C-alpha cells in the first residue's frame, strides 16, 4: 500500500466511524472537511472503498428507500450504496489512531491525523504533536543551513522565496508549541482536580485546542513548508 492510499483509507474509516455514508457524501467530506484530498477523484475513492470492503472493514448496504430504489431501477440508474463501518473496521481504525511513528509526522499524514484528534487519546495526541514539532525543527535547521550557504548566490526573489518558506515552518512550530502547552495544561488540570470527569469525545479526554482567538492552523500540506 502506498503512503497516499494509506492516508485515504485512514480518512475514510474515520469519517465512516462518525456515520454511514454513500460515495458522494464521502467524497464531499474528504474535499471540504479534509482539504488535503481536494485532488482525489471517484476513480481513486471507489477502489479504496472496495479494498476496505474486501478486508472486512466496511459493508455495503442499499441506501435508498424502497420507492427511491424502484424509481432508480425504472430510470436505469443504480441505487446508491451506503458504506458502513464494521466492528472489525472500528477496531482497525482505533489501532491506526494509536500509531505515533514517523509517518504520522509527515505533512499529509499529519493533517489527516489532526483532523481526527477529537477521537484520539490525549497521550497519543501529545506524541504526534511532539513528533511533528521535532520533524519541523529538523527541517527548519536544514533550511537555515542551506540559506546560509547559498545566500550570496541567490537573487532577491529567490532569497525572498526561501525566507517565506522558513517563515511558514516557523509559524507552524509556534502553532504546535501552543497546542502542546494547551494539552499539557489540560492534563495537569485534569490530574490536579477531583471534579467529576467531563465527557467530551470517544476517548474520554477533553480537547487541547488553544482557547484564545486569532490563532489559525497553518496548512501542513503547504508546499512552502516542505
PDB file of C-alpha atoms in Angstrom:
ATOM      1  CA  UNK A   1       0.000   0.000   0.000  1.00  0.00           C
ATOM      2  CA  UNK A   2       1.374   3.427  -0.906  1.00  0.00           C
ATOM      3  CA  UNK A   3       1.593   6.100   1.759  1.00  0.00           C
ATOM      4  CA  UNK A   4      -1.016   8.249  -0.003  1.00  0.00           C
ATOM      5  CA  UNK A   5      -3.537   5.422  -0.347  1.00  0.00           C
ATOM      6  CA  UNK A   6      -2.933   4.571   3.307  1.00  0.00           C
ATOM      7  CA  UNK A   7      -3.849   8.140   4.273  1.00  0.00           C
ATOM      8  CA  UNK A   8      -7.044   7.916   2.213  1.00  0.00           C
ATOM      9  CA  UNK A   9      -8.070   4.622   3.824  1.00  0.00           C
ATOM     10  CA  UNK A  10      -7.433   6.100   7.269  1.00  0.00           C
ATOM     11  CA  UNK A  11      -9.588   9.150   6.483  1.00  0.00           C
ATOM     12  CA  UNK A  12     -12.421   7.059   5.016  1.00  0.00           C
ATOM     13  CA  UNK A  13     -12.524   4.822   8.077  1.00  0.00           C
ATOM     14  CA  UNK A  14     -12.506   7.867  10.334  1.00  0.00           C
ATOM     15  CA  UNK A  15     -15.381   9.563   8.536  1.00  0.00           C
ATOM     16  CA  UNK A  16     -17.445   6.371   8.476  1.00  0.00           C
ATOM     17  CA  UNK A  17     -16.865   5.943  12.193  1.00  0.00           C
ATOM     18  CA  UNK A  18     -18.962   9.088  12.586  1.00  0.00           C
ATOM     19  CA  UNK A  19     -21.826   7.850  10.396  1.00  0.00           C
ATOM     20  CA  UNK A  20     -22.534   5.608   7.373  1.00  0.00           C
ATOM     21  CA  UNK A  21     -22.300   7.451   4.033  1.00  0.00           C
ATOM     22  CA  UNK A  22     -22.532   6.805   0.336  1.00  0.00           C
ATOM     23  CA  UNK A  23     -19.658   7.549  -2.016  1.00  0.00           C
ATOM     24  CA  UNK A  24     -20.756  11.055  -2.989  1.00  0.00           C
ATOM     25  CA  UNK A  25     -21.098  12.094   0.652  1.00  0.00           C
ATOM     26  CA  UNK A  26     -17.692  10.657   1.442  1.00  0.00           C
ATOM     27  CA  UNK A  27     -16.005  12.475  -1.420  1.00  0.00           C
ATOM     28  CA  UNK A  28     -17.683  15.727  -0.388  1.00  0.00           C
ATOM     29  CA  UNK A  29     -16.491  15.341   3.204  1.00  0.00           C
ATOM     30  CA  UNK A  30     -12.980  14.474   2.051  1.00  0.00           C
ATOM     31  CA  UNK A  31     -12.909  17.588  -0.123  1.00  0.00           C
ATOM     32  CA  UNK A  32     -14.497  20.033   2.308  1.00  0.00           C
ATOM     33  CA  UNK A  33     -13.508  18.791   5.762  1.00  0.00           C
ATOM     34  CA  UNK A  34     -10.112  17.373   4.864  1.00  0.00           C
ATOM     35  CA  UNK A  35      -8.664  19.752   2.300  1.00  0.00           C
ATOM     36  CA  UNK A  36      -5.641  17.542   1.613  1.00  0.00           C
ATOM     37  CA  UNK A  37      -7.963  15.344  -0.501  1.00  0.00           C
ATOM     38  CA  UNK A  38      -9.163  18.070  -2.879  1.00  0.00           C
ATOM     39  CA  UNK A  39      -7.439  16.393  -5.807  1.00  0.00           C
ATOM     40  CA  UNK A  40      -8.890  12.923  -5.131  1.00  0.00           C
ATOM     41  CA  UNK A  41     -11.418  11.635  -7.642  1.00  0.00           C
ATOM     42  CA  UNK A  42     -14.065   8.937  -7.689  1.00  0.00           C
ATOM     43  CA  UNK A  43     -11.550   6.864  -9.634  1.00  0.00           C
ATOM     44  CA  UNK A  44      -9.351   6.891  -6.541  1.00  0.00           C
ATOM     45  CA  UNK A  45     -12.058   6.673  -3.882  1.00  0.00           C
ATOM     46  CA  UNK A  46     -14.028   3.681  -5.128  1.00  0.00           C
ATOM     47  CA  UNK A  47     -11.067   1.276  -5.417  1.00  0.00           C
ATOM     48  CA  UNK A  48     -10.223   2.299  -1.853  1.00  0.00           C
ATOM     49  CA  UNK A  49     -13.765   1.519  -0.723  1.00  0.00           C
ATOM     50  CA  UNK A  50     -13.700  -1.849  -2.489  1.00  0.00           C
ATOM     51  CA  UNK A  51     -10.419  -2.709  -0.742  1.00  0.00           C
ATOM     52  CA  UNK A  52     -11.866  -1.811   2.651  1.00  0.00           C
ATOM     53  CA  UNK A  53     -14.945  -3.946   1.933  1.00  0.00           C
ATOM     54  CA  UNK A  54     -12.747  -6.861   0.862  1.00  0.00           C
ATOM     55  CA  UNK A  55     -10.774  -6.547   4.093  1.00  0.00           C
ATOM     56  CA  UNK A  56     -13.986  -6.790   6.110  1.00  0.00           C
ATOM     57  CA  UNK A  57     -13.699  -3.253   7.496  1.00  0.00           C
ATOM     58  CA  UNK A  58     -16.747  -1.934   5.614  1.00  0.00           C
ATOM     59  CA  UNK A  59     -20.000  -3.378   4.405  1.00  0.00           C
ATOM     60  CA  UNK A  60     -22.163  -2.165   1.514  1.00  0.00           C
ATOM     61  CA  UNK A  61     -25.863  -1.585   2.088  1.00  0.00           C
ATOM     62  CA  UNK A  62     -28.659  -0.263  -0.139  1.00  0.00           C
ATOM     63  CA  UNK A  63     -29.032   3.361   0.819  1.00  0.00           C
ATOM     64  CA  UNK A  64     -32.332   4.383  -0.779  1.00  0.00           C
ATOM     65  CA  UNK A  65     -35.851   3.960   0.485  1.00  0.00           C
ATOM     66  CA  UNK A  66     -37.758   1.200  -1.390  1.00  0.00           C
ATOM     67  CA  UNK A  67     -39.686   3.674  -3.561  1.00  0.00           C
ATOM     68  CA  UNK A  68     -36.469   5.531  -4.433  1.00  0.00           C
ATOM     69  CA  UNK A  69     -34.757   2.287  -5.308  1.00  0.00           C
ATOM     70  CA  UNK A  70     -37.680   1.367  -7.573  1.00  0.00           C
ATOM     71  CA  UNK A  71     -37.529   4.782  -9.276  1.00  0.00           C
ATOM     72  CA  UNK A  72     -33.808   4.393  -9.827  1.00  0.00           C
ATOM     73  CA  UNK A  73     -34.357   0.946 -11.313  1.00  0.00           C
ATOM     74  CA  UNK A  74     -37.068   2.202 -13.688  1.00  0.00           C
ATOM     75  CA  UNK A  75     -34.812   5.081 -14.760  1.00  0.00           C
ATOM     76  CA  UNK A  76     -31.950   2.697 -15.444  1.00  0.00           C
ATOM     77  CA  UNK A  77     -29.869   4.101 -12.615  1.00  0.00           C
ATOM     78  CA  UNK A  78     -28.112   2.202  -9.870  1.00  0.00           C
ATOM     79  CA  UNK A  79     -29.448   2.734  -6.351  1.00  0.00           C
ATOM     80  CA  UNK A  80     -26.969   4.444  -4.088  1.00  0.00           C
ATOM     81  CA  UNK A  81     -24.802   2.193  -1.943  1.00  0.00           C
ATOM     82  CA  UNK A  82     -24.148   3.201   1.656  1.00  0.00           C
ATOM     83  CA  UNK A  83     -20.874   2.186   3.286  1.00  0.00           C
ATOM     84  CA  UNK A  84     -20.983   1.242   6.952  1.00  0.00           C
ATOM     85  CA  UNK A  85     -18.059   0.578   9.297  1.00  0.00           C
ATOM     86  CA  UNK A  86     -17.954  -2.941  10.730  1.00  0.00           C
ATOM     87  CA  UNK A  87     -16.817  -3.841  14.238  1.00  0.00           C
ATOM     88  CA  UNK A  88     -13.546  -5.042  12.707  1.00  0.00           C
ATOM     89  CA  UNK A  89     -13.232  -1.754  10.835  1.00  0.00           C
ATOM     90  CA  UNK A  90     -13.746   0.250  14.005  1.00  0.00           C
ATOM     91  CA  UNK A  91     -11.123  -1.837  15.783  1.00  0.00           C
ATOM     92  CA  UNK A  92      -8.697  -1.353  12.886  1.00  0.00           C
ATOM     93  CA  UNK A  93      -9.262   2.418  12.836  1.00  0.00           C
ATOM     94  CA  UNK A  94      -8.672   2.664  16.591  1.00  0.00           C
ATOM     95  CA  UNK A  95      -5.434   0.748  16.104  1.00  0.00           C
ATOM     96  CA  UNK A  96      -4.388   3.218  13.393  1.00  0.00           C
ATOM     97  CA  UNK A  97      -5.262   6.112  15.729  1.00  0.00           C
ATOM     98  CA  UNK A  98      -2.796   4.780  18.302  1.00  0.00           C
ATOM     99  CA  UNK A  99       0.164   4.862  15.889  1.00  0.00           C
ATOM    100  CA  UNK A 100       2.644   7.631  16.643  1.00  0.00           C
ATOM    101  CA  UNK A 101       5.597   6.752  14.413  1.00  0.00           C
ATOM    102  CA  UNK A 102       7.368   8.981  11.860  1.00  0.00           C
ATOM    103  CA  UNK A 103       4.652   8.560   9.215  1.00  0.00           C
ATOM    104  CA  UNK A 104       2.247  10.420  11.499  1.00  0.00           C
ATOM    105  CA  UNK A 105       4.565  13.454  11.470  1.00  0.00           C
ATOM    106  CA  UNK A 106       4.731  13.919   7.695  1.00  0.00           C
ATOM    107  CA  UNK A 107       2.784  16.724   6.038  1.00  0.00           C
ATOM    108  CA  UNK A 108      -0.278  14.984   4.567  1.00  0.00           C
ATOM    109  CA  UNK A 109      -0.464  12.193   7.124  1.00  0.00           C
ATOM    110  CA  UNK A 110      -0.237  14.665   9.991  1.00  0.00           C
ATOM    111  CA  UNK A 111      -3.080  16.729   8.508  1.00  0.00           C
ATOM    112  CA  UNK A 112      -5.286  13.618   8.350  1.00  0.00           C
ATOM    113  CA  UNK A 113      -4.302  12.564  11.876  1.00  0.00           C
ATOM    114  CA  UNK A 114      -5.022  16.029  13.230  1.00  0.00           C
ATOM    115  CA  UNK A 115      -8.484  16.010  11.644  1.00  0.00           C
ATOM    116  CA  UNK A 116      -9.374  13.070  13.922  1.00  0.00           C
ATOM    117  CA  UNK A 117      -7.708  14.309  17.103  1.00  0.00           C
ATOM    118  CA  UNK A 118     -11.178  14.548  18.657  1.00  0.00           C
ATOM    119  CA  UNK A 119     -11.261  10.726  18.556  1.00  0.00           C
ATOM    120  CA  UNK A 120      -7.652  10.318  19.715  1.00  0.00           C
ATOM    121  CA  UNK A 121      -6.415   9.793  23.267  1.00  0.00           C
ATOM    122  CA  UNK A 122      -4.530  12.668  24.857  1.00  0.00           C
ATOM    123  CA  UNK A 123      -1.206  10.851  25.240  1.00  0.00           C
ATOM    124  CA  UNK A 124      -1.269   9.834  21.580  1.00  0.00           C
ATOM    125  CA  UNK A 125      -2.073  13.397  20.559  1.00  0.00           C
ATOM    126  CA  UNK A 126       0.899  14.606  22.575  1.00  0.00           C
ATOM    127  CA  UNK A 127       3.304  12.144  20.953  1.00  0.00           C
ATOM    128  CA  UNK A 128       2.099  13.032  17.453  1.00  0.00           C
ATOM    129  CA  UNK A 129       2.343  16.776  18.130  1.00  0.00           C
ATOM    130  CA  UNK A 130       5.807  16.476  19.648  1.00  0.00           C
ATOM    131  CA  UNK A 131       6.977  14.270  16.787  1.00  0.00           C
ATOM    132  CA  UNK A 132       5.637  16.740  14.232  1.00  0.00           C
ATOM    133  CA  UNK A 133       7.385  19.609  16.011  1.00  0.00           C
ATOM    134  CA  UNK A 134      10.651  17.687  16.089  1.00  0.00           C
ATOM    135  CA  UNK A 135      10.362  16.936  12.364  1.00  0.00           C
ATOM    136  CA  UNK A 136       9.734  20.603  11.536  1.00  0.00           C
ATOM    137  CA  UNK A 137      12.578  21.791  13.741  1.00  0.00           C
ATOM    138  CA  UNK A 138      14.912  19.473  11.820  1.00  0.00           C
ATOM    139  CA  UNK A 139      13.544  20.836   8.543  1.00  0.00           C
ATOM    140  CA  UNK A 140      13.982  24.405   9.747  1.00  0.00           C
ATOM    141  CA  UNK A 141      17.592  23.781  10.741  1.00  0.00           C
ATOM    142  CA  UNK A 142      18.370  22.380   7.301  1.00  0.00           C
ATOM    143  CA  UNK A 143      16.671  25.312   5.589  1.00  0.00           C
ATOM    144  CA  UNK A 144      18.675  27.808   7.627  1.00  0.00           C
ATOM    145  CA  UNK A 145      21.928  25.995   6.901  1.00  0.00           C
ATOM    146  CA  UNK A 146      21.114  25.857   3.181  1.00  0.00           C
ATOM    147  CA  UNK A 147      20.252  29.549   3.106  1.00  0.00           C
ATOM    148  CA  UNK A 148      23.487  30.474   4.880  1.00  0.00           C
ATOM    149  CA  UNK A 149      25.497  28.516   2.286  1.00  0.00           C
ATOM    150  CA  UNK A 150      23.735  29.865  -0.789  1.00  0.00           C
ATOM    151  CA  UNK A 151      22.681  33.393   0.245  1.00  0.00           C
ATOM    152  CA  UNK A 152      25.400  35.100  -1.816  1.00  0.00           C
ATOM    153  CA  UNK A 153      24.392  33.227  -4.974  1.00  0.00           C
ATOM    154  CA  UNK A 154      20.651  33.914  -4.788  1.00  0.00           C
ATOM    155  CA  UNK A 155      18.833  36.793  -6.452  1.00  0.00           C
ATOM    156  CA  UNK A 156      16.431  38.878  -4.395  1.00  0.00           C
ATOM    157  CA  UNK A 157      13.301  36.978  -5.448  1.00  0.00           C
ATOM    158  CA  UNK A 158      14.711  33.525  -4.799  1.00  0.00           C
ATOM    159  CA  UNK A 159      16.022  34.737  -1.455  1.00  0.00           C
ATOM    160  CA  UNK A 160      12.581  36.070  -0.557  1.00  0.00           C
ATOM    161  CA  UNK A 161      11.007  32.730  -1.508  1.00  0.00           C
ATOM    162  CA  UNK A 162      13.457  30.932   0.768  1.00  0.00           C
ATOM    163  CA  UNK A 163      12.600  33.291   3.613  1.00  0.00           C
ATOM    164  CA  UNK A 164       8.894  32.782   3.024  1.00  0.00           C
ATOM    165  CA  UNK A 165       9.336  29.015   3.294  1.00  0.00           C
ATOM    166  CA  UNK A 166      11.238  29.389   6.561  1.00  0.00           C
ATOM    167  CA  UNK A 167       8.584  31.697   7.978  1.00  0.00           C
ATOM    168  CA  UNK A 168       5.883  29.139   7.122  1.00  0.00           C
ATOM    169  CA  UNK A 169       7.728  26.434   9.043  1.00  0.00           C
ATOM    170  CA  UNK A 170       8.446  28.773  11.955  1.00  0.00           C
ATOM    171  CA  UNK A 171       4.752  29.684  12.116  1.00  0.00           C
ATOM    172  CA  UNK A 172       3.713  26.052  12.294  1.00  0.00           C
ATOM    173  CA  UNK A 173       6.293  25.354  15.015  1.00  0.00           C
ATOM    174  CA  UNK A 174       4.808  28.194  17.082  1.00  0.00           C
ATOM    175  CA  UNK A 175       1.324  26.783  16.493  1.00  0.00           C
ATOM    176  CA  UNK A 176       2.478  23.328  17.611  1.00  0.00           C
ATOM    177  CA  UNK A 177       4.058  24.822  20.727  1.00  0.00           C
ATOM    178  CA  UNK A 178       0.703  26.380  21.612  1.00  0.00           C
ATOM    179  CA  UNK A 179      -1.122  23.102  21.095  1.00  0.00           C
ATOM    180  CA  UNK A 180       1.397  21.128  23.150  1.00  0.00           C
ATOM    181  CA  UNK A 181       1.238  23.623  26.010  1.00  0.00           C
ATOM    182  CA  UNK A 182      -2.571  23.503  25.922  1.00  0.00           C
ATOM    183  CA  UNK A 183      -2.514  19.697  26.031  1.00  0.00           C
ATOM    184  CA  UNK A 184      -0.129  19.767  28.985  1.00  0.00           C
ATOM    185  CA  UNK A 185      -2.178  22.372  30.814  1.00  0.00           C
ATOM    186  CA  UNK A 186      -5.332  20.330  30.305  1.00  0.00           C
ATOM    187  CA  UNK A 187      -3.609  17.183  31.531  1.00  0.00           C
ATOM    188  CA  UNK A 188      -2.177  18.911  34.615  1.00  0.00           C
ATOM    189  CA  UNK A 189      -5.544  20.472  35.410  1.00  0.00           C
ATOM    190  CA  UNK A 190      -7.264  17.121  34.999  1.00  0.00           C
ATOM    191  CA  UNK A 191      -4.805  15.312  37.261  1.00  0.00           C
ATOM    192  CA  UNK A 192      -4.878  18.100  39.866  1.00  0.00           C
ATOM    193  CA  UNK A 193      -8.630  18.229  40.334  1.00  0.00           C
ATOM    194  CA  UNK A 194     -11.075  15.852  41.935  1.00  0.00           C
ATOM    195  CA  UNK A 195     -14.015  17.250  39.974  1.00  0.00           C
ATOM    196  CA  UNK A 196     -16.281  14.812  38.101  1.00  0.00           C
ATOM    197  CA  UNK A 197     -14.915  13.746  34.739  1.00  0.00           C
ATOM    198  CA  UNK A 198     -16.131  15.718  31.734  1.00  0.00           C
ATOM    199  CA  UNK A 199     -17.325  13.780  28.711  1.00  0.00           C
ATOM    200  CA  UNK A 200     -16.045  15.384  25.537  1.00  0.00           C
ATOM    201  CA  UNK A 201     -15.211  12.726  22.963  1.00  0.00           C
ATOM    202  CA  UNK A 202     -14.929   8.998  22.418  1.00  0.00           C
ATOM    203  CA  UNK A 203     -11.523   8.835  24.094  1.00  0.00           C
ATOM    204  CA  UNK A 204     -12.889  10.304  27.324  1.00  0.00           C
ATOM    205  CA  UNK A 205     -10.354  13.124  27.127  1.00  0.00           C
ATOM    206  CA  UNK A 206     -11.055  16.819  26.774  1.00  0.00           C
ATOM    207  CA  UNK A 207      -9.562  18.512  23.740  1.00  0.00           C
ATOM    208  CA  UNK A 208      -6.371  20.531  23.876  1.00  0.00           C
ATOM    209  CA  UNK A 209      -7.014  23.295  21.350  1.00  0.00           C
ATOM    210  CA  UNK A 210      -5.990  26.788  22.432  1.00  0.00           C
ATOM    211  CA  UNK A 211      -8.987  28.828  23.535  1.00  0.00           C
ATOM    212  CA  UNK A 212      -7.692  32.284  22.626  1.00  0.00           C
ATOM    213  CA  UNK A 213      -8.921  33.964  19.453  1.00  0.00           C
ATOM    214  CA  UNK A 214      -6.957  34.738  16.333  1.00  0.00           C
ATOM    215  CA  UNK A 215      -4.874  31.566  16.205  1.00  0.00           C
ATOM    216  CA  UNK A 216      -5.333  29.766  12.919  1.00  0.00           C
ATOM    217  CA  UNK A 217      -3.981  26.398  11.972  1.00  0.00           C
ATOM    218  CA  UNK A 218      -1.318  26.522   9.258  1.00  0.00           C
ATOM    219  CA  UNK A 219      -1.802  24.102   6.393  1.00  0.00           C
ATOM    220  CA  UNK A 220       0.680  21.224   6.966  1.00  0.00           C
ATOM    221  CA  UNK A 221       0.478  20.409   3.264  1.00  0.00           C
ATOM    222  CA  UNK A 222       1.636  23.920   2.271  1.00  0.00           C
ATOM    223  CA  UNK A 223       4.385  23.319  -0.253  1.00  0.00           C
ATOM    224  CA  UNK A 224       6.351  26.235   1.125  1.00  0.00           C
ATOM    225  CA  UNK A 225       6.860  24.207   4.279  1.00  0.00           C
ATOM    226  CA  UNK A 226       8.343  21.192   2.535  1.00  0.00           C
TER     227      UNK A 226
END
